[in-house]
PDB file of C-alpha atoms in Angstrom:
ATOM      1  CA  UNK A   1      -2.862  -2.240  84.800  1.00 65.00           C
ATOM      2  CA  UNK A   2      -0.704  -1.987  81.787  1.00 82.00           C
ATOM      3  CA  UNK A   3      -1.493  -2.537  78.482  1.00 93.00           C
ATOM      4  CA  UNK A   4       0.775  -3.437  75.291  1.00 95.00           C
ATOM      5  CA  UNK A   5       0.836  -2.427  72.055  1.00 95.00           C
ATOM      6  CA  UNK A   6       1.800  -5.030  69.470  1.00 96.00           C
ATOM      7  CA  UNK A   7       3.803  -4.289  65.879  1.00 96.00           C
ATOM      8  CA  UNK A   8       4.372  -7.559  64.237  1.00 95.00           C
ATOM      9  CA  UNK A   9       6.845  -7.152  61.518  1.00 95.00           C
ATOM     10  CA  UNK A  10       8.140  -9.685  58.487  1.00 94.00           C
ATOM     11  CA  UNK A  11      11.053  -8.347  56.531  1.00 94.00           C
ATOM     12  CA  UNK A  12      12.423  -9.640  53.338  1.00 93.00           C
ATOM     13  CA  UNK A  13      16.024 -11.288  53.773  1.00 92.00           C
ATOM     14  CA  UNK A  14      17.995  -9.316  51.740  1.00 92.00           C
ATOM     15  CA  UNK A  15      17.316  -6.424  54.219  1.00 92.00           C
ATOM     16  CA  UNK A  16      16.703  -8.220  57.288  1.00 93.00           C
ATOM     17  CA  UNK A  17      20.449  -7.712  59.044  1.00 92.00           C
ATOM     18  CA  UNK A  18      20.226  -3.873  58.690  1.00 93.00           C
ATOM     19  CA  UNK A  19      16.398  -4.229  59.774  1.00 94.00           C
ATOM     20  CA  UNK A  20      17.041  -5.736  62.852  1.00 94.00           C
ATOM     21  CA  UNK A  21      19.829  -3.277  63.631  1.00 93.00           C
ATOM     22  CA  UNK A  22      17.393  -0.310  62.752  1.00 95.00           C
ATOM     23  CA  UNK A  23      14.821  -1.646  64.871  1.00 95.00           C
ATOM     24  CA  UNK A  24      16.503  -1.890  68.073  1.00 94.00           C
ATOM     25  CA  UNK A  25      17.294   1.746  68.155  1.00 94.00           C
ATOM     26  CA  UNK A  26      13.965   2.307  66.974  1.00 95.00           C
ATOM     27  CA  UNK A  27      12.417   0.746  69.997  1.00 95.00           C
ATOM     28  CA  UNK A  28      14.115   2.806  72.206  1.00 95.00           C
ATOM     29  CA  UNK A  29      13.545   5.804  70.482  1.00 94.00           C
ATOM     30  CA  UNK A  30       9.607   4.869  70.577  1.00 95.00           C
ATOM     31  CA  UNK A  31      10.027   3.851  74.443  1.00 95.00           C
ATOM     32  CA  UNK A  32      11.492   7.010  75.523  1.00 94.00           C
ATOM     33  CA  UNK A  33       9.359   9.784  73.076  1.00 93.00           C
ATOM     34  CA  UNK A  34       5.865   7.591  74.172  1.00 92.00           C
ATOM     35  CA  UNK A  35       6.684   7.103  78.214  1.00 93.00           C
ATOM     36  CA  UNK A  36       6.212   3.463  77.578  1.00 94.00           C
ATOM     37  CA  UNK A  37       7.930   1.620  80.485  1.00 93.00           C
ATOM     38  CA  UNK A  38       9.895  -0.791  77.997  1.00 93.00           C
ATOM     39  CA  UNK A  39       9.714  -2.325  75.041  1.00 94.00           C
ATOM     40  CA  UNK A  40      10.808  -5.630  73.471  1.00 95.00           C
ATOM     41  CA  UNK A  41      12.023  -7.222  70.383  1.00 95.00           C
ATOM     42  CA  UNK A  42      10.873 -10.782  69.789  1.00 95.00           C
ATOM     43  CA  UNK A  43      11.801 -13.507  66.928  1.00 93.00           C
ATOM     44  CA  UNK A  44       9.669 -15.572  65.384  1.00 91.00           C
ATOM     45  CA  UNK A  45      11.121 -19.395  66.109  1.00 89.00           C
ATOM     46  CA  UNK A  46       9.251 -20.827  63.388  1.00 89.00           C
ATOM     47  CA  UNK A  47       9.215 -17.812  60.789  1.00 91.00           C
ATOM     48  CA  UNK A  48      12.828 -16.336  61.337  1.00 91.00           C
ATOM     49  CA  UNK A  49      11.803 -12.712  59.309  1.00 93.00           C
ATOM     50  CA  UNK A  50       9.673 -12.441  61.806  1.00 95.00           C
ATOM     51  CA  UNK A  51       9.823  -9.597  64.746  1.00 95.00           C
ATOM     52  CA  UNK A  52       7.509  -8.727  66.438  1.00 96.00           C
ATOM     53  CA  UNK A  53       7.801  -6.085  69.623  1.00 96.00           C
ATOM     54  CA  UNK A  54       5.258  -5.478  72.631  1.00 96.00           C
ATOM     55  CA  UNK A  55       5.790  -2.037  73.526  1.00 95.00           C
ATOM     56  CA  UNK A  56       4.292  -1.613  77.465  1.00 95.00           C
ATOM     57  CA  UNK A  57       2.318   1.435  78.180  1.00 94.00           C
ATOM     58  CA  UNK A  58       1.087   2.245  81.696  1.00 91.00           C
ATOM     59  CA  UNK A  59      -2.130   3.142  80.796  1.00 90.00           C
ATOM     60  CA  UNK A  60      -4.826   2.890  77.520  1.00 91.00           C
ATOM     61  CA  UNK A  61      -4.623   7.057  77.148  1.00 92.00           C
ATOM     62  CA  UNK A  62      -0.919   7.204  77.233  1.00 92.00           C
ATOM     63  CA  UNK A  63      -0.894   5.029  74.522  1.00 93.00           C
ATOM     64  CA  UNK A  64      -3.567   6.971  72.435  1.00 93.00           C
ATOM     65  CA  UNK A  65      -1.449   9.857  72.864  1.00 93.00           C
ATOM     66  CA  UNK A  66       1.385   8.158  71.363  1.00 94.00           C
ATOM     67  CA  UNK A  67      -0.685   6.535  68.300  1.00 94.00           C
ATOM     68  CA  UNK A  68      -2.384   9.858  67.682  1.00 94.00           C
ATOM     69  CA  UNK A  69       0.719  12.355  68.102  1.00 94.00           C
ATOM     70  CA  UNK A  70       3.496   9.913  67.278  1.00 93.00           C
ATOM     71  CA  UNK A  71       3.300   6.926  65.528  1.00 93.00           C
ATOM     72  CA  UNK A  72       2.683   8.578  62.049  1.00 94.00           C
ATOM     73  CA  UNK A  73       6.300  10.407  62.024  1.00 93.00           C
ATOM     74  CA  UNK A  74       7.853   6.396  63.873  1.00 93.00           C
ATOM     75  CA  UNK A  75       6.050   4.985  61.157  1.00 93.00           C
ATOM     76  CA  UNK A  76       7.409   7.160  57.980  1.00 92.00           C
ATOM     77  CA  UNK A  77      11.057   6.843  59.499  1.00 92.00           C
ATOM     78  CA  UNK A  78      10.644   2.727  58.635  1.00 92.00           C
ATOM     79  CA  UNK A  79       9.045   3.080  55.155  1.00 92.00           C
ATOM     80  CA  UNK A  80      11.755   5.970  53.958  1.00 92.00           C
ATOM     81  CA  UNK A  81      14.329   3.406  55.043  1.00 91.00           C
ATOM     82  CA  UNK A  82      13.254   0.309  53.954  1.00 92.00           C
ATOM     83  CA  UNK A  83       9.642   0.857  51.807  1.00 86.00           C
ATOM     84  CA  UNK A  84       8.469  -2.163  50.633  1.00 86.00           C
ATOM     85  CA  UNK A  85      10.955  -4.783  52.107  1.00 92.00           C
ATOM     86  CA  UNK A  86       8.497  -4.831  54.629  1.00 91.00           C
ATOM     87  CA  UNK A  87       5.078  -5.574  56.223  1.00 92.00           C
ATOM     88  CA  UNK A  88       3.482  -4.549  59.662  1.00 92.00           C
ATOM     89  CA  UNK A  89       0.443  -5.492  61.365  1.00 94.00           C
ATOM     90  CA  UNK A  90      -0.464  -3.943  64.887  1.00 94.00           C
ATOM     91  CA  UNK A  91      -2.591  -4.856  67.830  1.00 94.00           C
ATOM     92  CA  UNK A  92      -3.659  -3.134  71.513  1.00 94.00           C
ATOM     93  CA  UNK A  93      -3.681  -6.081  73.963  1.00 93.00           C
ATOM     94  CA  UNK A  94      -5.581  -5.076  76.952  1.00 90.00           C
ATOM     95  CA  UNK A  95      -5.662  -7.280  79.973  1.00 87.00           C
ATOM     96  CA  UNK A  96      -8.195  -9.750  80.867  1.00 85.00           C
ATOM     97  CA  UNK A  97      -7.301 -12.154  83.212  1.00 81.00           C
ATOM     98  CA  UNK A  98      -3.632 -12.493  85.501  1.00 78.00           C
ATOM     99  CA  UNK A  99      -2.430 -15.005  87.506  1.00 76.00           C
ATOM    100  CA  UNK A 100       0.591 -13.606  90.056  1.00 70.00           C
ATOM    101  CA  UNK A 101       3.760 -15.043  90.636  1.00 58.00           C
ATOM    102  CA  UNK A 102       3.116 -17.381  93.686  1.00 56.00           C
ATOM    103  CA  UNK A 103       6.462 -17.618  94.748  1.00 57.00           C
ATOM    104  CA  UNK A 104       7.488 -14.487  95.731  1.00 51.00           C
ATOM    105  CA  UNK A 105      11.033 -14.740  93.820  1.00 49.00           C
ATOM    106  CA  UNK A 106      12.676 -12.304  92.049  1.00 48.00           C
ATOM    107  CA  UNK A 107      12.559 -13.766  88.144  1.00 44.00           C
ATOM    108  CA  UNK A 108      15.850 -13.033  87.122  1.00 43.00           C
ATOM    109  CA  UNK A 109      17.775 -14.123  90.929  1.00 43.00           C
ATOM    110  CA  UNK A 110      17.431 -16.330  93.660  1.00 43.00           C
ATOM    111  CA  UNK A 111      19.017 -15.995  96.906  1.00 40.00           C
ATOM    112  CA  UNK A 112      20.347 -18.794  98.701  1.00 43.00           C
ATOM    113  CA  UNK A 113      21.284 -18.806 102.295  1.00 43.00           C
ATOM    114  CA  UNK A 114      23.930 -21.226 103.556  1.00 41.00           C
ATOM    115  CA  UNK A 115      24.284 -23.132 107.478  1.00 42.00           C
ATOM    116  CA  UNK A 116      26.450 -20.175 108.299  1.00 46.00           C
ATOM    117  CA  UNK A 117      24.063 -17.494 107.235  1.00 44.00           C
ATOM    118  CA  UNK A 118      25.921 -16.016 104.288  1.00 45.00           C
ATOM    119  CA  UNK A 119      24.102 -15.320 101.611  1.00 43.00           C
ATOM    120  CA  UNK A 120      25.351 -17.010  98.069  1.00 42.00           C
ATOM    121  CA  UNK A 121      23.935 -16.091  94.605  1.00 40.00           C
ATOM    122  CA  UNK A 122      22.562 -18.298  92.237  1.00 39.00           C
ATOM    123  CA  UNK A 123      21.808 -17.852  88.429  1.00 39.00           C
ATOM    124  CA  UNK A 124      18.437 -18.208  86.848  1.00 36.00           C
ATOM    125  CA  UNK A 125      17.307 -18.385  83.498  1.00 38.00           C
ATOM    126  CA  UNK A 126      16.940 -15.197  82.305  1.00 38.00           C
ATOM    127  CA  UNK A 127      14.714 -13.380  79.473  1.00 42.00           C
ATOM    128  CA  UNK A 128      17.312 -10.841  78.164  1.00 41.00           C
ATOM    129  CA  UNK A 129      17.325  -9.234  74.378  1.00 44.00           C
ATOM    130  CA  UNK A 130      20.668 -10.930  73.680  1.00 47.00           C
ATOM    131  CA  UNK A 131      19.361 -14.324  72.236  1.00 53.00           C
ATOM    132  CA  UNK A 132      22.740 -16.003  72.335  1.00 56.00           C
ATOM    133  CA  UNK A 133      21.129 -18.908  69.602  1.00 57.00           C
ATOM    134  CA  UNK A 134      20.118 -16.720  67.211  1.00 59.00           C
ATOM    135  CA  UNK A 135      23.096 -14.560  67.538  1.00 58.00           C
ATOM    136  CA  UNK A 136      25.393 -18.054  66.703  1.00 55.00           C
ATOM    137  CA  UNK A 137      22.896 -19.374  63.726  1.00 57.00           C
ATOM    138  CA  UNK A 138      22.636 -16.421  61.832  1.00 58.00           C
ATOM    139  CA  UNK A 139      26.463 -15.920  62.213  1.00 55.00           C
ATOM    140  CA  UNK A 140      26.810 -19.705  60.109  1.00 55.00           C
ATOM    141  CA  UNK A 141      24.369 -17.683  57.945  1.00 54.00           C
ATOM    142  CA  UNK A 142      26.333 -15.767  56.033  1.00 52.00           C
ATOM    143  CA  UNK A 143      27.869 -15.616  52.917  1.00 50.00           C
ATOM    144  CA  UNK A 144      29.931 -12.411  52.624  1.00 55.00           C
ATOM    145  CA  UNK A 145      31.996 -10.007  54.695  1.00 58.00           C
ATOM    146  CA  UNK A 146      29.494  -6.917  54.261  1.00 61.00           C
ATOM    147  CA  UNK A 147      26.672  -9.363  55.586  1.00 63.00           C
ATOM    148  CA  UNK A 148      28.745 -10.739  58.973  1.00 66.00           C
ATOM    149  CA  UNK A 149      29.933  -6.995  59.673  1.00 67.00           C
ATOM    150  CA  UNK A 150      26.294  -5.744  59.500  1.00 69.00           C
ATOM    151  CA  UNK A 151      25.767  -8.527  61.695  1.00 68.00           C
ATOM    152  CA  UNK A 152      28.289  -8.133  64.251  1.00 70.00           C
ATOM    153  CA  UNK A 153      27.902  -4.171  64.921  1.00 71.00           C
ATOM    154  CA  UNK A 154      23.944  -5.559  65.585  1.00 71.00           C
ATOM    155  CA  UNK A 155      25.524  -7.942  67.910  1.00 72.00           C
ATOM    156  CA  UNK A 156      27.547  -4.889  69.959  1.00 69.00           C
ATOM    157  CA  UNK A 157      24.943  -2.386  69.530  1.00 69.00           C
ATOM    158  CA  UNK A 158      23.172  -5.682  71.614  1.00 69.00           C
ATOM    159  CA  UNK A 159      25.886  -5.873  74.117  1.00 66.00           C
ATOM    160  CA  UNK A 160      26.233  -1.851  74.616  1.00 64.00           C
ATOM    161  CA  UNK A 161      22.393  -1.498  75.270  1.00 66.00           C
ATOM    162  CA  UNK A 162      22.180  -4.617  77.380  1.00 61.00           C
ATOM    163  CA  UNK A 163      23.379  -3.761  81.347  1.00 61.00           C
ATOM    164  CA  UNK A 164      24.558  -6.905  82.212  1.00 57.00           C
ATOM    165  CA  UNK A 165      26.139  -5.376  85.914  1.00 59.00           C
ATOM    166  CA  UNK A 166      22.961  -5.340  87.323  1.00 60.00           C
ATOM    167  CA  UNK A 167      21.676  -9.302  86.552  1.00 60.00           C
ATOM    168  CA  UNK A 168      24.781 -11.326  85.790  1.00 63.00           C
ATOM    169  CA  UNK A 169      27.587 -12.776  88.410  1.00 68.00           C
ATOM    170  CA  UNK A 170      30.468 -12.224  88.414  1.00 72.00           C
ATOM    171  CA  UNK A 171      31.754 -15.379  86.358  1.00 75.00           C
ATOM    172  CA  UNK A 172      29.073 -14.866  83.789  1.00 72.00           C
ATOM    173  CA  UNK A 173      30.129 -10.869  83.979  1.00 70.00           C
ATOM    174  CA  UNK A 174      33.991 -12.903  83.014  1.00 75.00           C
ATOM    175  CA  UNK A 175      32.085 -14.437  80.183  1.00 74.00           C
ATOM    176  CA  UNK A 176      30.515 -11.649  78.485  1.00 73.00           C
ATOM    177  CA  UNK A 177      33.866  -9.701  78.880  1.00 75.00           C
ATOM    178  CA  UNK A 178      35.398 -12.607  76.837  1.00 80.00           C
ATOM    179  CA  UNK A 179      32.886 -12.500  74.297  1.00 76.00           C
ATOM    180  CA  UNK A 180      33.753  -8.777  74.010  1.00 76.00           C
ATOM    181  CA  UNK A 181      37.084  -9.290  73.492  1.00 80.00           C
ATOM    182  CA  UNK A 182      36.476 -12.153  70.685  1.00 81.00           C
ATOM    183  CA  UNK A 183      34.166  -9.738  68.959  1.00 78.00           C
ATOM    184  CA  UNK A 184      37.120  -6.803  69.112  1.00 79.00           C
ATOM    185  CA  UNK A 185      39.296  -9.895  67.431  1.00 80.00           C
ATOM    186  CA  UNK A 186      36.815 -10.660  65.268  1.00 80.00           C
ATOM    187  CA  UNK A 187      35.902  -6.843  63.956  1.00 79.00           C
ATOM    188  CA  UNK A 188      39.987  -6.337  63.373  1.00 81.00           C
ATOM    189  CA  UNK A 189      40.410  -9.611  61.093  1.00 82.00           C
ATOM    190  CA  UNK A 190      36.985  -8.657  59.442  1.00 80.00           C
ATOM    191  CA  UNK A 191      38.785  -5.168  58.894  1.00 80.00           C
ATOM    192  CA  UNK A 192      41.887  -7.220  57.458  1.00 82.00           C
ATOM    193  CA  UNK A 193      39.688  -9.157  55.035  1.00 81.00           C
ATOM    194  CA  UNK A 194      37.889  -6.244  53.527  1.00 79.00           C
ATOM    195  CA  UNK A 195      41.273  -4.916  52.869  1.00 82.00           C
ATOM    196  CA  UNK A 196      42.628  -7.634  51.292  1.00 83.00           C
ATOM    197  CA  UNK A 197      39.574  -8.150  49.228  1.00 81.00           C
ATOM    198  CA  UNK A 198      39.935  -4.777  48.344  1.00 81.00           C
ATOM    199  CA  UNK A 199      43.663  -4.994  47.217  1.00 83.00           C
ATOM    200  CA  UNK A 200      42.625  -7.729  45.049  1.00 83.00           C
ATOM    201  CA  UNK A 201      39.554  -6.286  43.444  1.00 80.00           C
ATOM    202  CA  UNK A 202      41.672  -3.617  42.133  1.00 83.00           C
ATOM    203  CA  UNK A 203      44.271  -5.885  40.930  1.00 83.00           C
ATOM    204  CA  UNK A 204      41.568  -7.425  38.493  1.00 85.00           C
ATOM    205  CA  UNK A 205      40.215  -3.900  37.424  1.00 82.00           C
ATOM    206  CA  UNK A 206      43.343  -2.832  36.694  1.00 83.00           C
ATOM    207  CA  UNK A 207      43.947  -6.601  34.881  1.00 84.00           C
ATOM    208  CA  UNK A 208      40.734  -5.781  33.097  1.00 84.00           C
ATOM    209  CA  UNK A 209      41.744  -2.653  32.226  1.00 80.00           C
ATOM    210  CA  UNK A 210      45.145  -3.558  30.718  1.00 82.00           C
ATOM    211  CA  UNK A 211      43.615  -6.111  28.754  1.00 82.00           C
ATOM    212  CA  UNK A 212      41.228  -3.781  27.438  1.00 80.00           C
ATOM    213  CA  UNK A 213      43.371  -1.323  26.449  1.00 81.00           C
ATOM    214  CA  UNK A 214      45.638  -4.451  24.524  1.00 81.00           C
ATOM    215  CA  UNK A 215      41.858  -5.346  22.748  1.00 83.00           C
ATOM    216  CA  UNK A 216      41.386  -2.035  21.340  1.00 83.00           C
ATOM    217  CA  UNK A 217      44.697  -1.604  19.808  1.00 83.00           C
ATOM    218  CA  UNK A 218      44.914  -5.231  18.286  1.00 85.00           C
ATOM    219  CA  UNK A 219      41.394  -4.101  16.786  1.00 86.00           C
ATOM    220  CA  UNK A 220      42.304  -0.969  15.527  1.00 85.00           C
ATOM    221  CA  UNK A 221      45.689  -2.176  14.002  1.00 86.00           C
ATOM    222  CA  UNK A 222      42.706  -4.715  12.331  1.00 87.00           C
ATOM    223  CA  UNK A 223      40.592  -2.453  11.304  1.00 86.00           C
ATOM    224  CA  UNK A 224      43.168  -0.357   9.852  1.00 86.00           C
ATOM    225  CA  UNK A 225      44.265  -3.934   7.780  1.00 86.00           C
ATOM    226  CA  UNK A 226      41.374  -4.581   6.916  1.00 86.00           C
ATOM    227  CA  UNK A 227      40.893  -0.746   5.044  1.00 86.00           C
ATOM    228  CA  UNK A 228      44.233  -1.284   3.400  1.00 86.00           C
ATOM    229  CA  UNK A 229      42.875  -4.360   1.726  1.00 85.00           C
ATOM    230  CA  UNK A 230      39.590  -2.882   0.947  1.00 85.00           C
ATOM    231  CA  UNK A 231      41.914  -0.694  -1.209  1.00 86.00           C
ATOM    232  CA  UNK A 232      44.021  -3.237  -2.416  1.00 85.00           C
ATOM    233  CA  UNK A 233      40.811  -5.061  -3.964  1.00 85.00           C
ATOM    234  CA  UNK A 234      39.159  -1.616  -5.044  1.00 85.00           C
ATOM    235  CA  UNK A 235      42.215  -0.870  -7.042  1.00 84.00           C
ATOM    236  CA  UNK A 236      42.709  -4.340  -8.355  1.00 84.00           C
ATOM    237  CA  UNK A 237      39.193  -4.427  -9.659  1.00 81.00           C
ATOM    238  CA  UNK A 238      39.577  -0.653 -11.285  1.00 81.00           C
ATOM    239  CA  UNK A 239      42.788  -1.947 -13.257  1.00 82.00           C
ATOM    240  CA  UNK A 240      40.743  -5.532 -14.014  1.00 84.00           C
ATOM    241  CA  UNK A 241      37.926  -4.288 -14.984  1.00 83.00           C
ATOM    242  CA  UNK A 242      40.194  -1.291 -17.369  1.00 83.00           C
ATOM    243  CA  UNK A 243      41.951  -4.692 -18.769  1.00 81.00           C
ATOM    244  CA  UNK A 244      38.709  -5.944 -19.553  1.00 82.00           C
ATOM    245  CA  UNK A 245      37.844  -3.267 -21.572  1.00 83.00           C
ATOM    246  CA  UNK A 246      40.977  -2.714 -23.276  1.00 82.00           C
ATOM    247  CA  UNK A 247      40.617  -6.384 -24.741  1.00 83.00           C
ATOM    248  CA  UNK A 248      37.469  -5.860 -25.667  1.00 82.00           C
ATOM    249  CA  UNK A 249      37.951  -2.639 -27.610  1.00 85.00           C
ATOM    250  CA  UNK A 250      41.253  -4.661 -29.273  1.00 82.00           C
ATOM    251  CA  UNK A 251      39.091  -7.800 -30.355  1.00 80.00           C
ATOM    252  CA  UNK A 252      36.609  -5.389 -31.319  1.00 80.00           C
ATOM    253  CA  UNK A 253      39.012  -3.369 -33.555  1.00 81.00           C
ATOM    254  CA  UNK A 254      40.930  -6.828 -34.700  1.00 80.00           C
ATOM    255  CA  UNK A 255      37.084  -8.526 -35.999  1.00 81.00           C
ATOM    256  CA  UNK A 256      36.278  -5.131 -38.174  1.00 81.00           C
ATOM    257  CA  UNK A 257      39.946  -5.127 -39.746  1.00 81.00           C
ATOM    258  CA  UNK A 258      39.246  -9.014 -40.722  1.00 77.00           C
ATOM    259  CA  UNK A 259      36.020  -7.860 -41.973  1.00 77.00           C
ATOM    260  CA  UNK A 260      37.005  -5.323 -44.104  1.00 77.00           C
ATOM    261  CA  UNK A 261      39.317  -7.292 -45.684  1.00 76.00           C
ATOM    262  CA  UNK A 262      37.057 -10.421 -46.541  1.00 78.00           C
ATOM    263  CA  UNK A 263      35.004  -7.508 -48.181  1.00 74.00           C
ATOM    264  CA  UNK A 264      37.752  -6.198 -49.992  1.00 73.00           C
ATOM    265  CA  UNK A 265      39.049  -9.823 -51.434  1.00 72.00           C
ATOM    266  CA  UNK A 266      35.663 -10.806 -52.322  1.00 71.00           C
ATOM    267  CA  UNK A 267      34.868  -7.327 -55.112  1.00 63.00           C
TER     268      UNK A 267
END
């Protein structure tokens, strides 16, 4: 009887695009090293930074040979990419109790069989990775170009890993091939967007830069007025102050002539 091993994961926002992108290669990575027979990615509906993944091992010693030889170096590869953006907690579920599928029927298909014996297929609903929901609310998420193209390589690293051949029909088959075709639109006007952006970001740097250039030389040529008056006003003051003196030194010479003669008429 199997038995899962549980990694529940909540990331911090700012990282959580590029953490969900890591972690789906991550899983598989983990799946094929351990011999797990799969492993999948979960989202938290109420807490949306939350992930957590039930890896399925075939047996409780398979899966200490994994957490003993393994999961340290799995481990490291998260915390050297993302360190403390986020938190883990882990769990062994063993089984206790199952109740089998009474019905016989393939999950995924049913098989219908018409008066004239053919048989017709019918879809089901289906437990896939590709959460179709999520995919469209996160996309109304965003707020900037680097954000939605992180987001949309997650989508087709999604689409690439998810063989949809073997559990779609043939009109849903149509459908997905549509939504490939939207997302090949959508990665080329993304592509024209960062491009413009990018023509115009260096338009103001090189605005900015002009200007700057303009700043320093109207404050130099200020600068450089400003010294010329300094001088102006040192000078003035040397010939004021040399004035100043001069009168002095005249009234000075003008009060000891009047003097001496007041002496001289009074003997």
């Amino acid at each position: 009887m199997s038995v899962i091993y549980q990694v529940q994961l909540e990331i911090d926002d700012s990282h959580l695009a590029e953490f969900d992108s890591w972690l789906n290669e991550h899983v598989a990575e983990v799946v094929k090293a351990a011999g797990f027979t799969s492993g999948i990615v979960y989202e938290d509906d109420q807490i949306h930074n939350r992930r957590v993944v039930h890896y399925h091992s075939p047996d409780l010693e398979l899966l200490r040979r994994y957490l003993n030889d393994l999961a340290p170096r799995f481990r490291q590869d998260g915390i050297n990419r993302f360190g403390g953006h986020f938190r883990s907690e882990r769990a062994v579920l063993t089984p206790r109790h199952t109740v089998r599928d009474l019905t016989g029927s393939d999950p995924r298909t049913q098989i219908e069989h018409s008066s004239n014996g053919r048989n017709h297929r019918k879809d089901v609903l289906m437990n896939t990775q590709a959460s179709w929901r999520r995919i469209k609310n996160e996309l109304h998420k965003l707020t900037d170009v680097n954000q939605l193209k992180s987001e949309v390589q997650r989508i087709g690293n999604e689409l690439r890993n998810f063989d949809f051949h073997t559990v779609l029909s043939p009109t849903a088959q149509a459908k997905v091939k549509m939504f490939e075709r939207r997302y090949a639109d959508l990665m080329r006007t993304m592509q024209q967007a960062q491009r413009q952006m990018d023509r115009e970001l260096n338009k103001i740097l090189r605005q900015i830069k002009n200007r700057r250039v303009d700043v320093t030389k109207v404050v130099k040529e200020q600068k450089s007025k400003l010294n010329d008056l300094r001088k102006r006003f040192t000078a003035n003051s040397s010939k004021l102050k040399k004035a100043a003196a001069k009168r002095a030194t005249s009234k000075k010479a003008r009060r000891t002539t009047k003097a001496r003669a007041t002496k001289k008429r009074s003997r």
